């Protein structure tokens, strides 16, 4: 009986040791697998183009689903993603430090670690909720808009992803493939069809043209008759609603451009995009002065978007719009063409991609508004004060005006309808 008890205790002891060994081995295995999984995830996301493409596709799908009517963001999704990749791949030490602080990383983290953490954070956010990427991107993008120059992270990330996201064409191609995968149709075919924001996400033209963003500022009669500088009768339709307006990619002379208005609806995240307004701008001049147009170049349009209350509503198609068209190849060409146009706006032949890149935005204003009509704290950020009455602003050609919204001044766009 004693030997039996000893044998029994020995069996229990062996069982306990074996159990402990199994538990330890399991814990070690799980721990090892966890660390390997993290490493494998980072390595895959840094080196595997399929993973990057899948990320692109997930971003596309998320944004298209959430903003199926084109509502709520200042850029089309390819522009948003390309800009955010820039934030991830470029930037000053100052921006990088702030980004680390935002993400909650210590200052001494390595380049690889920072990239992995940032990349994984975005994916995890996006997987948690469809709008997570947009919230994360907007939080990070607008957290220090005064400091943003070329991006968030420094040059050590530039070669971490196989796709060259500094190449707009390559980015568009990648996004097009992702779009085709999820939508089952060609990206280019989608761009060519007659877009309707009430039934489709209003996809802009890749990375060529930004949507224009507008906020209601004043209300006028819905339509108004006037005689233009050539003596022709024109009808102006004054817009009285808040929302976004988008242009088609390419504008040819005499072509009717469809202009759609979509209102903003952002409920997640602290950043609310400020709505701008669309309004025809006219002057009392009988002929166009050579100095009629003035151009300013703003770097990084993102820093000119400020937060405000969010709007609610659906997309509304607006009346078709005819615009003069000017061919623009370089900044100098743009200046030469615009300053040479006088009393005949039809001399112009192409306005193509006034908003030509992610980092350059052209601001065009009539000089009438520069003569004691506004004062800005900074010349580069000077804003147009809409102090002229409707009677003072009759008979002007089509003109863009983009102003610094950080000081709550409006963006104005004028056109013949």
Short mmCIF file of C-alpha atoms in Angstrom, two decimals:
data_model
loop_
_atom_site.label_atom_id
_atom_site.label_comp_id
_atom_site.label_asym_id
_atom_site.label_seq_id
_atom_site.Cartn_x
_atom_site.Cartn_y
_atom_site.Cartn_z
CA UNK A 1 0.00 0.00 0.00
CA UNK A 2 2.89 2.31 0.87
CA UNK A 3 4.63 1.54 -2.42
CA UNK A 4 1.32 2.08 -4.18
CA UNK A 5 0.98 5.52 -2.56
CA UNK A 6 4.56 6.39 -3.50
CA UNK A 7 3.93 5.28 -7.07
CA UNK A 8 0.73 7.30 -7.11
CA UNK A 9 2.47 10.42 -5.80
CA UNK A 10 5.24 9.92 -8.34
CA UNK A 11 2.66 9.68 -11.08
CA UNK A 12 0.99 12.86 -9.85
CA UNK A 13 4.39 14.58 -9.64
CA UNK A 14 5.24 13.50 -13.18
CA UNK A 15 1.83 14.61 -14.35
CA UNK A 16 2.31 18.01 -12.73
CA UNK A 17 5.78 18.40 -14.22
CA UNK A 18 4.55 17.36 -17.63
CA UNK A 19 1.58 19.69 -17.32
CA UNK A 20 3.84 22.54 -16.23
CA UNK A 21 6.20 21.81 -19.11
CA UNK A 22 3.30 21.76 -21.53
CA UNK A 23 1.95 25.04 -20.16
CA UNK A 24 5.39 26.66 -20.32
CA UNK A 25 5.94 25.37 -23.81
CA UNK A 26 2.54 26.64 -24.86
CA UNK A 27 3.14 30.06 -23.33
CA UNK A 28 6.54 30.22 -24.97
CA UNK A 29 5.12 29.15 -28.27
CA UNK A 30 2.32 31.70 -28.10
CA UNK A 31 4.76 34.40 -27.10
CA UNK A 32 7.11 33.42 -29.88
CA UNK A 33 4.32 33.28 -32.39
CA UNK A 34 3.06 36.65 -31.25
CA UNK A 35 6.42 38.31 -31.71
CA UNK A 36 6.97 36.51 -34.99
CA UNK A 37 3.50 37.52 -36.11
CA UNK A 38 4.25 41.18 -35.40
CA UNK A 39 7.57 40.94 -37.16
CA UNK A 40 6.02 39.04 -40.03
CA UNK A 41 3.24 41.59 -40.33
CA UNK A 42 5.65 44.50 -40.41
CA UNK A 43 7.98 42.75 -42.81
CA UNK A 44 5.11 41.85 -45.12
CA UNK A 45 3.74 45.33 -45.08
CA UNK A 46 7.14 46.80 -45.78
CA UNK A 47 8.18 44.43 -48.55
CA UNK A 48 5.13 42.80 -50.09
CA UNK A 49 3.52 44.86 -52.88
CA UNK A 50 0.39 42.72 -52.72
CA UNK A 51 -0.12 43.77 -49.11
CA UNK A 52 0.31 47.41 -50.06
CA UNK A 53 -2.12 47.00 -52.94
CA UNK A 54 -4.62 45.30 -50.65
CA UNK A 55 -4.29 48.20 -48.26
CA UNK A 56 -4.98 50.57 -51.15
CA UNK A 57 -8.04 48.57 -52.10
CA UNK A 58 -9.34 48.51 -48.53
CA UNK A 59 -8.92 52.25 -48.26
CA UNK A 60 -10.74 52.70 -51.56
CA UNK A 61 -13.57 50.43 -50.56
CA UNK A 62 -13.94 52.02 -47.16
CA UNK A 63 -14.11 55.54 -48.53
CA UNK A 64 -16.40 54.64 -51.41
CA UNK A 65 -18.82 52.89 -49.09
CA UNK A 66 -18.87 55.62 -46.48
CA UNK A 67 -18.98 58.48 -48.97
CA UNK A 68 -21.04 56.79 -51.65
CA UNK A 69 -22.45 60.13 -52.80
CA UNK A 70 -19.13 61.91 -52.85
CA UNK A 71 -19.89 63.70 -49.60
CA UNK A 72 -17.56 64.84 -46.95
CA UNK A 73 -13.94 65.11 -47.99
CA UNK A 74 -11.92 67.78 -49.69
CA UNK A 75 -10.07 65.39 -52.02
CA UNK A 76 -11.13 62.46 -54.12
CA UNK A 77 -9.96 59.22 -52.52
CA UNK A 78 -6.88 58.80 -54.74
CA UNK A 79 -5.74 62.26 -53.73
CA UNK A 80 -6.42 61.57 -50.08
CA UNK A 81 -4.48 58.37 -50.14
CA UNK A 82 -1.59 59.73 -52.18
CA UNK A 83 -1.30 62.72 -49.87
CA UNK A 84 -1.36 60.49 -46.82
CA UNK A 85 1.31 58.26 -48.28
CA UNK A 86 3.35 61.41 -48.68
CA UNK A 87 2.81 62.08 -45.02
CA UNK A 88 4.04 58.59 -44.25
CA UNK A 89 7.08 58.75 -46.48
CA UNK A 90 8.39 62.31 -46.35
CA UNK A 91 8.77 65.07 -43.84
CA UNK A 92 10.89 67.14 -41.51
CA UNK A 93 12.23 66.08 -38.13
CA UNK A 94 9.81 68.49 -36.48
CA UNK A 95 6.81 66.93 -38.19
CA UNK A 96 8.12 63.44 -37.52
CA UNK A 97 8.46 64.21 -33.81
CA UNK A 98 4.92 65.49 -33.64
CA UNK A 99 3.67 62.44 -35.50
CA UNK A 100 5.44 60.18 -33.04
CA UNK A 101 3.83 62.02 -30.19
CA UNK A 102 0.44 61.75 -31.84
CA UNK A 103 0.78 58.01 -32.40
CA UNK A 104 2.20 57.56 -28.89
CA UNK A 105 5.66 56.36 -29.88
CA UNK A 106 8.89 57.14 -28.00
CA UNK A 107 11.36 59.51 -29.63
CA UNK A 108 14.04 56.86 -30.01
CA UNK A 109 12.05 54.43 -32.13
CA UNK A 110 13.74 53.31 -35.32
CA UNK A 111 12.59 54.12 -38.79
CA UNK A 112 11.32 50.60 -39.40
CA UNK A 113 9.44 50.52 -36.12
CA UNK A 114 7.81 53.85 -36.75
CA UNK A 115 6.76 52.88 -40.23
CA UNK A 116 5.31 49.58 -39.05
CA UNK A 117 3.49 51.17 -36.15
CA UNK A 118 1.99 53.87 -38.31
CA UNK A 119 1.08 51.51 -41.12
CA UNK A 120 -0.39 48.92 -38.77
CA UNK A 121 -2.29 51.58 -36.85
CA UNK A 122 -4.03 52.74 -39.99
CA UNK A 123 -4.94 49.22 -41.03
CA UNK A 124 -6.12 48.30 -37.53
CA UNK A 125 -8.23 51.44 -37.36
CA UNK A 126 -9.66 50.74 -40.77
CA UNK A 127 -10.47 47.14 -39.88
CA UNK A 128 -12.17 48.23 -36.66
CA UNK A 129 -14.53 50.64 -38.37
CA UNK A 130 -14.84 51.50 -42.02
CA UNK A 131 -14.35 55.20 -41.41
CA UNK A 132 -11.31 54.66 -39.22
CA UNK A 133 -8.83 55.44 -41.96
CA UNK A 134 -10.52 58.71 -42.76
CA UNK A 135 -10.67 59.68 -39.11
CA UNK A 136 -7.05 58.71 -38.56
CA UNK A 137 -5.84 60.43 -41.70
CA UNK A 138 -7.74 63.63 -41.03
CA UNK A 139 -6.61 63.74 -37.41
CA UNK A 140 -2.99 63.29 -38.38
CA UNK A 141 -3.17 65.43 -41.49
CA UNK A 142 -4.83 68.44 -39.91
CA UNK A 143 -3.29 68.21 -36.43
CA UNK A 144 -0.59 70.73 -37.33
CA UNK A 145 -1.58 72.23 -40.65
CA UNK A 146 0.73 75.20 -40.14
CA UNK A 147 3.75 72.90 -39.99
CA UNK A 148 2.88 70.53 -42.79
CA UNK A 149 5.28 70.91 -45.68
CA UNK A 150 5.99 67.69 -47.54
CA UNK A 151 4.73 65.14 -45.07
CA UNK A 152 5.01 63.45 -41.72
CA UNK A 153 7.90 61.00 -41.80
CA UNK A 154 11.45 61.51 -42.97
CA UNK A 155 13.37 60.17 -45.93
CA UNK A 156 14.14 56.79 -44.37
CA UNK A 157 10.67 55.58 -45.37
CA UNK A 158 10.96 56.59 -48.96
CA UNK A 159 11.99 53.15 -50.22
CA UNK A 160 10.06 51.04 -47.72
CA UNK A 161 7.20 50.34 -50.08
CA UNK A 162 7.75 48.93 -53.53
CA UNK A 163 5.18 51.18 -55.20
CA UNK A 164 6.49 54.66 -55.91
CA UNK A 165 3.76 56.79 -54.40
CA UNK A 166 5.58 59.97 -55.38
CA UNK A 167 4.67 59.06 -58.96
CA UNK A 168 1.12 60.25 -59.61
CA UNK A 169 0.67 58.00 -62.64
CA UNK A 170 1.82 54.93 -60.73
CA UNK A 171 -0.45 55.78 -57.84
CA UNK A 172 -3.40 56.22 -60.16
CA UNK A 173 -2.65 52.89 -61.83
CA UNK A 174 -2.48 51.12 -58.47
CA UNK A 175 -5.67 52.74 -57.27
CA UNK A 176 -7.34 51.93 -60.56
CA UNK A 177 -6.53 48.25 -60.10
CA UNK A 178 -7.86 48.33 -56.57
CA UNK A 179 -11.01 50.10 -57.75
CA UNK A 180 -11.57 47.53 -60.50
CA UNK A 181 -11.16 44.69 -58.03
CA UNK A 182 -13.86 45.98 -55.72
CA UNK A 183 -16.23 47.59 -58.20
CA UNK A 184 -15.96 45.04 -60.99
CA UNK A 185 -15.52 47.68 -63.65
CA UNK A 186 -12.70 49.59 -65.26
CA UNK A 187 -11.56 52.71 -63.46
CA UNK A 188 -11.18 54.58 -66.76
CA UNK A 189 -14.58 53.38 -67.98
CA UNK A 190 -16.12 54.67 -64.80
CA UNK A 191 -14.55 58.08 -65.35
CA UNK A 192 -15.89 58.25 -68.90
CA UNK A 193 -19.51 57.56 -68.10
CA UNK A 194 -22.09 60.16 -67.14
CA UNK A 195 -21.59 60.39 -63.42
CA UNK A 196 -24.57 60.87 -61.16
CA UNK A 197 -23.86 61.56 -57.50
CA UNK A 198 -27.32 60.37 -56.53
CA UNK A 199 -26.50 56.83 -57.66
CA UNK A 200 -22.71 56.61 -57.76
CA UNK A 201 -19.78 57.72 -55.70
CA UNK A 202 -18.64 60.72 -57.70
CA UNK A 203 -15.17 59.54 -58.59
CA UNK A 204 -12.93 62.32 -59.76
CA UNK A 205 -10.38 61.98 -62.48
CA UNK A 206 -7.59 60.15 -60.75
CA UNK A 207 -5.06 62.66 -59.51
CA UNK A 208 -5.53 65.32 -62.16
CA UNK A 209 -8.15 67.67 -60.77
CA UNK A 210 -9.20 68.41 -57.21
CA UNK A 211 -12.83 68.92 -56.35
CA UNK A 212 -13.64 72.48 -55.37
CA UNK A 213 -15.05 73.03 -51.91
CA UNK A 214 -17.64 75.68 -51.18
CA UNK A 215 -19.51 77.21 -48.28
CA UNK A 216 -22.63 79.36 -48.44
CA UNK A 217 -21.79 82.98 -47.69
CA UNK A 218 -24.61 85.17 -49.01
CA UNK A 219 -28.01 84.52 -50.55
CA UNK A 220 -29.16 86.13 -53.79
CA UNK A 221 -32.15 85.65 -56.12
CA UNK A 222 -32.03 82.22 -57.69
CA UNK A 223 -31.71 83.63 -61.23
CA UNK A 224 -30.76 87.00 -62.66
CA UNK A 225 -30.61 88.43 -66.19
CA UNK A 226 -27.77 90.69 -67.26
CA UNK A 227 -25.94 91.92 -70.37
CA UNK A 228 -22.33 90.82 -70.66
CA UNK A 229 -19.38 92.78 -72.04
CA UNK A 230 -20.27 91.74 -75.59
CA UNK A 231 -23.85 92.93 -75.25
CA UNK A 232 -25.22 89.39 -75.04
CA UNK A 233 -27.99 88.47 -72.63
CA UNK A 234 -26.88 86.09 -69.89
CA UNK A 235 -28.65 84.38 -67.04
CA UNK A 236 -26.93 83.92 -63.72
CA UNK A 237 -28.05 81.35 -61.22
CA UNK A 238 -26.98 82.20 -57.70
CA UNK A 239 -26.37 79.19 -55.50
CA UNK A 240 -27.98 79.24 -52.09
CA UNK A 241 -26.98 75.90 -50.61
CA UNK A 242 -24.02 74.55 -48.72
CA UNK A 243 -21.96 71.83 -50.29
CA UNK A 244 -19.25 70.49 -52.50
CA UNK A 245 -18.96 71.15 -56.22
CA UNK A 246 -16.92 68.92 -58.51
CA UNK A 247 -15.63 69.48 -62.03
CA UNK A 248 -15.04 66.83 -64.67
CA UNK A 249 -11.43 65.98 -65.45
CA UNK A 250 -10.99 67.63 -68.84
CA UNK A 251 -12.70 70.81 -69.93
CA UNK A 252 -12.73 71.54 -73.65
CA UNK A 253 -13.71 74.80 -75.27
CA UNK A 254 -17.46 75.17 -75.53
CA UNK A 255 -18.09 71.94 -73.67
CA UNK A 256 -20.86 71.90 -71.11
CA UNK A 257 -19.38 70.96 -67.78
CA UNK A 258 -21.60 69.18 -65.31
CA UNK A 259 -21.38 70.75 -61.89
CA UNK A 260 -22.68 68.81 -58.90
CA UNK A 261 -23.30 70.03 -55.40
CA UNK A 262 -22.93 67.68 -52.47
CA UNK A 263 -23.28 68.60 -48.84
CA UNK A 264 -20.90 67.63 -46.09
CA UNK A 265 -21.64 64.98 -43.51
CA UNK A 266 -18.78 64.06 -41.22
CA UNK A 267 -19.68 62.71 -37.80
CA UNK A 268 -16.53 60.83 -36.82
CA UNK A 269 -13.32 62.48 -35.71
CA UNK A 270 -12.63 65.95 -34.34
CA UNK A 271 -11.86 67.59 -37.68
CA UNK A 272 -14.83 69.05 -39.53
CA UNK A 273 -14.09 70.40 -42.97
CA UNK A 274 -15.15 73.95 -43.67
CA UNK A 275 -17.67 74.38 -46.45
CA UNK A 276 -17.03 77.00 -49.11
CA UNK A 277 -19.55 78.59 -51.42
CA UNK A 278 -19.90 78.90 -55.18
CA UNK A 279 -20.94 82.24 -56.67
CA UNK A 280 -20.49 83.95 -60.03
CA UNK A 281 -18.25 87.01 -59.80
CA UNK A 282 -18.78 89.98 -62.10
CA UNK A 283 -17.24 93.43 -62.48
CA UNK A 284 -18.52 96.73 -63.83
CA UNK A 285 -15.70 97.10 -66.36
CA UNK A 286 -16.89 97.42 -69.97
CA UNK A 287 -13.72 95.75 -71.21
CA UNK A 288 -11.33 93.40 -69.52
CA UNK A 289 -8.18 95.05 -68.32
CA UNK A 290 -4.86 93.32 -68.95
CA UNK A 291 -4.42 93.25 -65.19
CA UNK A 292 -7.78 91.62 -64.65
CA UNK A 293 -6.38 88.34 -63.40
CA UNK A 294 -4.00 87.82 -60.55
CA UNK A 295 -2.42 84.50 -59.69
CA UNK A 296 -1.06 83.20 -56.45
CA UNK A 297 0.41 79.76 -55.89
CA UNK A 298 -0.39 78.05 -52.64
CA UNK A 299 1.69 75.11 -51.51
CA UNK A 300 -0.12 72.28 -49.76
CA UNK A 301 -3.81 73.01 -50.00
CA UNK A 302 -4.36 70.94 -46.87
CA UNK A 303 -3.20 73.73 -44.61
CA UNK A 304 -5.92 76.00 -45.97
CA UNK A 305 -8.73 73.77 -44.78
CA UNK A 306 -9.90 74.60 -41.29
CA UNK A 307 -12.42 73.05 -38.95
CA UNK A 308 -15.99 74.20 -38.57
CA UNK A 309 -19.41 72.77 -37.83
CA UNK A 310 -20.51 69.86 -39.99
CA UNK A 311 -23.42 70.01 -42.41
CA UNK A 312 -25.97 67.36 -43.30
CA UNK A 313 -27.79 66.65 -46.52
CA UNK A 314 -27.71 64.83 -49.83
CA UNK A 315 -26.28 65.49 -53.26
CA UNK A 316 -28.08 67.86 -55.62
CA UNK A 317 -27.27 68.15 -59.34
CA UNK A 318 -26.87 71.75 -60.46
CA UNK A 319 -27.52 73.38 -63.78
CA UNK A 320 -24.89 72.70 -66.45
CA UNK A 321 -22.14 75.26 -66.65
CA UNK A 322 -20.21 76.61 -69.64
CA UNK A 323 -16.69 77.81 -69.02
CA UNK A 324 -13.96 79.38 -71.12
CA UNK A 325 -10.93 77.17 -71.48
CA UNK A 326 -7.25 78.10 -71.38
CA UNK A 327 -4.31 75.81 -72.07
CA UNK A 328 -1.88 75.79 -69.19
CA UNK A 329 1.42 73.93 -69.29
CA UNK A 330 3.63 75.90 -66.92
CA UNK A 331 3.22 78.62 -64.34
CA UNK A 332 4.63 81.13 -66.82
CA UNK A 333 2.14 80.05 -69.49
CA UNK A 334 -0.69 80.54 -67.04
CA UNK A 335 0.48 84.05 -66.18
CA UNK A 336 1.05 84.99 -69.83
CA UNK A 337 -2.30 83.69 -71.02
CA UNK A 338 -4.40 85.16 -68.26
CA UNK A 339 -2.78 88.58 -68.34
CA UNK A 340 -3.09 88.81 -72.13
CA UNK A 341 -6.81 88.10 -72.25
CA UNK A 342 -8.69 91.38 -72.78
CA UNK A 343 -12.23 92.04 -73.95
CA UNK A 344 -12.81 88.70 -75.65
CA UNK A 345 -12.74 85.77 -73.27
CA UNK A 346 -13.40 83.42 -76.18
CA UNK A 347 -9.80 83.90 -77.29
CA UNK A 348 -8.88 81.44 -74.62
CA UNK A 349 -8.82 77.85 -75.80
CA UNK A 350 -8.22 75.56 -72.83
CA UNK A 351 -8.42 75.62 -69.07
CA UNK A 352 -7.07 72.20 -68.28
CA UNK A 353 -6.18 71.17 -64.77
CA UNK A 354 -5.90 74.46 -62.94
CA UNK A 355 -5.40 72.28 -59.94
CA UNK A 356 -2.48 70.35 -61.36
CA UNK A 357 -0.90 68.58 -58.43
CA UNK A 358 -1.15 67.75 -54.79
CA UNK A 359 1.16 70.54 -53.75
CA UNK A 360 0.25 73.42 -56.05
CA UNK A 361 -3.03 75.29 -56.19
CA UNK A 362 -3.54 78.36 -58.33
CA UNK A 363 -5.52 81.27 -56.99
CA UNK A 364 -7.11 83.57 -59.54
CA UNK A 365 -8.88 86.78 -58.55
CA UNK A 366 -10.08 89.87 -60.35
CA UNK A 367 -7.93 92.83 -59.40
CA UNK A 368 -11.12 94.75 -58.62
CA UNK A 369 -11.15 92.87 -55.35
CA UNK A 370 -7.55 93.72 -54.59
CA UNK A 371 -8.12 97.48 -54.61
CA UNK A 372 -8.82 98.33 -50.97
CA UNK A 373 -11.30 95.48 -50.68
CA UNK A 374 -9.30 93.20 -48.41
CA UNK A 375 -6.45 93.19 -45.96
CA UNK A 376 -4.53 90.12 -44.87
CA UNK A 377 -2.12 89.53 -42.00
CA UNK A 378 0.24 87.84 -44.42
CA UNK A 379 0.57 88.62 -48.13
CA UNK A 380 0.82 84.95 -49.01
CA UNK A 381 -2.39 84.25 -47.11
CA UNK A 382 -4.25 87.42 -48.04
CA UNK A 383 -7.99 86.91 -48.30
CA UNK A 384 -10.60 88.44 -50.52
CA UNK A 385 -13.22 90.38 -48.59
CA UNK A 386 -16.57 90.05 -50.42
CA UNK A 387 -17.54 93.66 -49.75
CA UNK A 388 -18.75 94.58 -53.24
CA UNK A 389 -22.48 94.59 -53.84
CA UNK A 390 -24.16 92.54 -56.55
CA UNK A 391 -24.58 95.68 -58.68
CA UNK A 392 -20.84 96.33 -58.47
CA UNK A 393 -19.96 92.86 -59.64
CA UNK A 394 -21.72 92.57 -63.00
CA UNK A 395 -20.13 91.63 -66.33
CA UNK A 396 -16.97 89.73 -65.56
CA UNK A 397 -15.64 86.63 -67.30
CA UNK A 398 -15.18 83.31 -65.62
CA UNK A 399 -12.70 83.56 -62.77
CA UNK A 400 -11.46 81.30 -59.98
CA UNK A 401 -10.72 82.69 -56.56
CA UNK A 402 -9.24 80.50 -53.86
CA UNK A 403 -8.58 82.16 -50.53
CA UNK A 404 -7.12 81.24 -47.17
CA UNK A 405 -9.98 79.71 -45.21
CA UNK A 406 -7.97 79.60 -42.00
CA UNK A 407 -9.10 83.17 -41.37
CA UNK A 408 -12.72 82.40 -42.29
CA UNK A 409 -12.74 84.19 -45.63
CA UNK A 410 -14.65 82.57 -48.50
CA UNK A 411 -13.48 80.77 -51.56
CA UNK A 412 -15.28 82.20 -54.59
CA UNK A 413 -15.76 80.81 -58.07
CA UNK A 414 -17.46 82.71 -60.86
CA UNK A 415 -18.75 81.57 -64.23
CA UNK A 416 -21.24 82.19 -67.02
CA UNK A 417 -24.12 79.74 -66.89
#
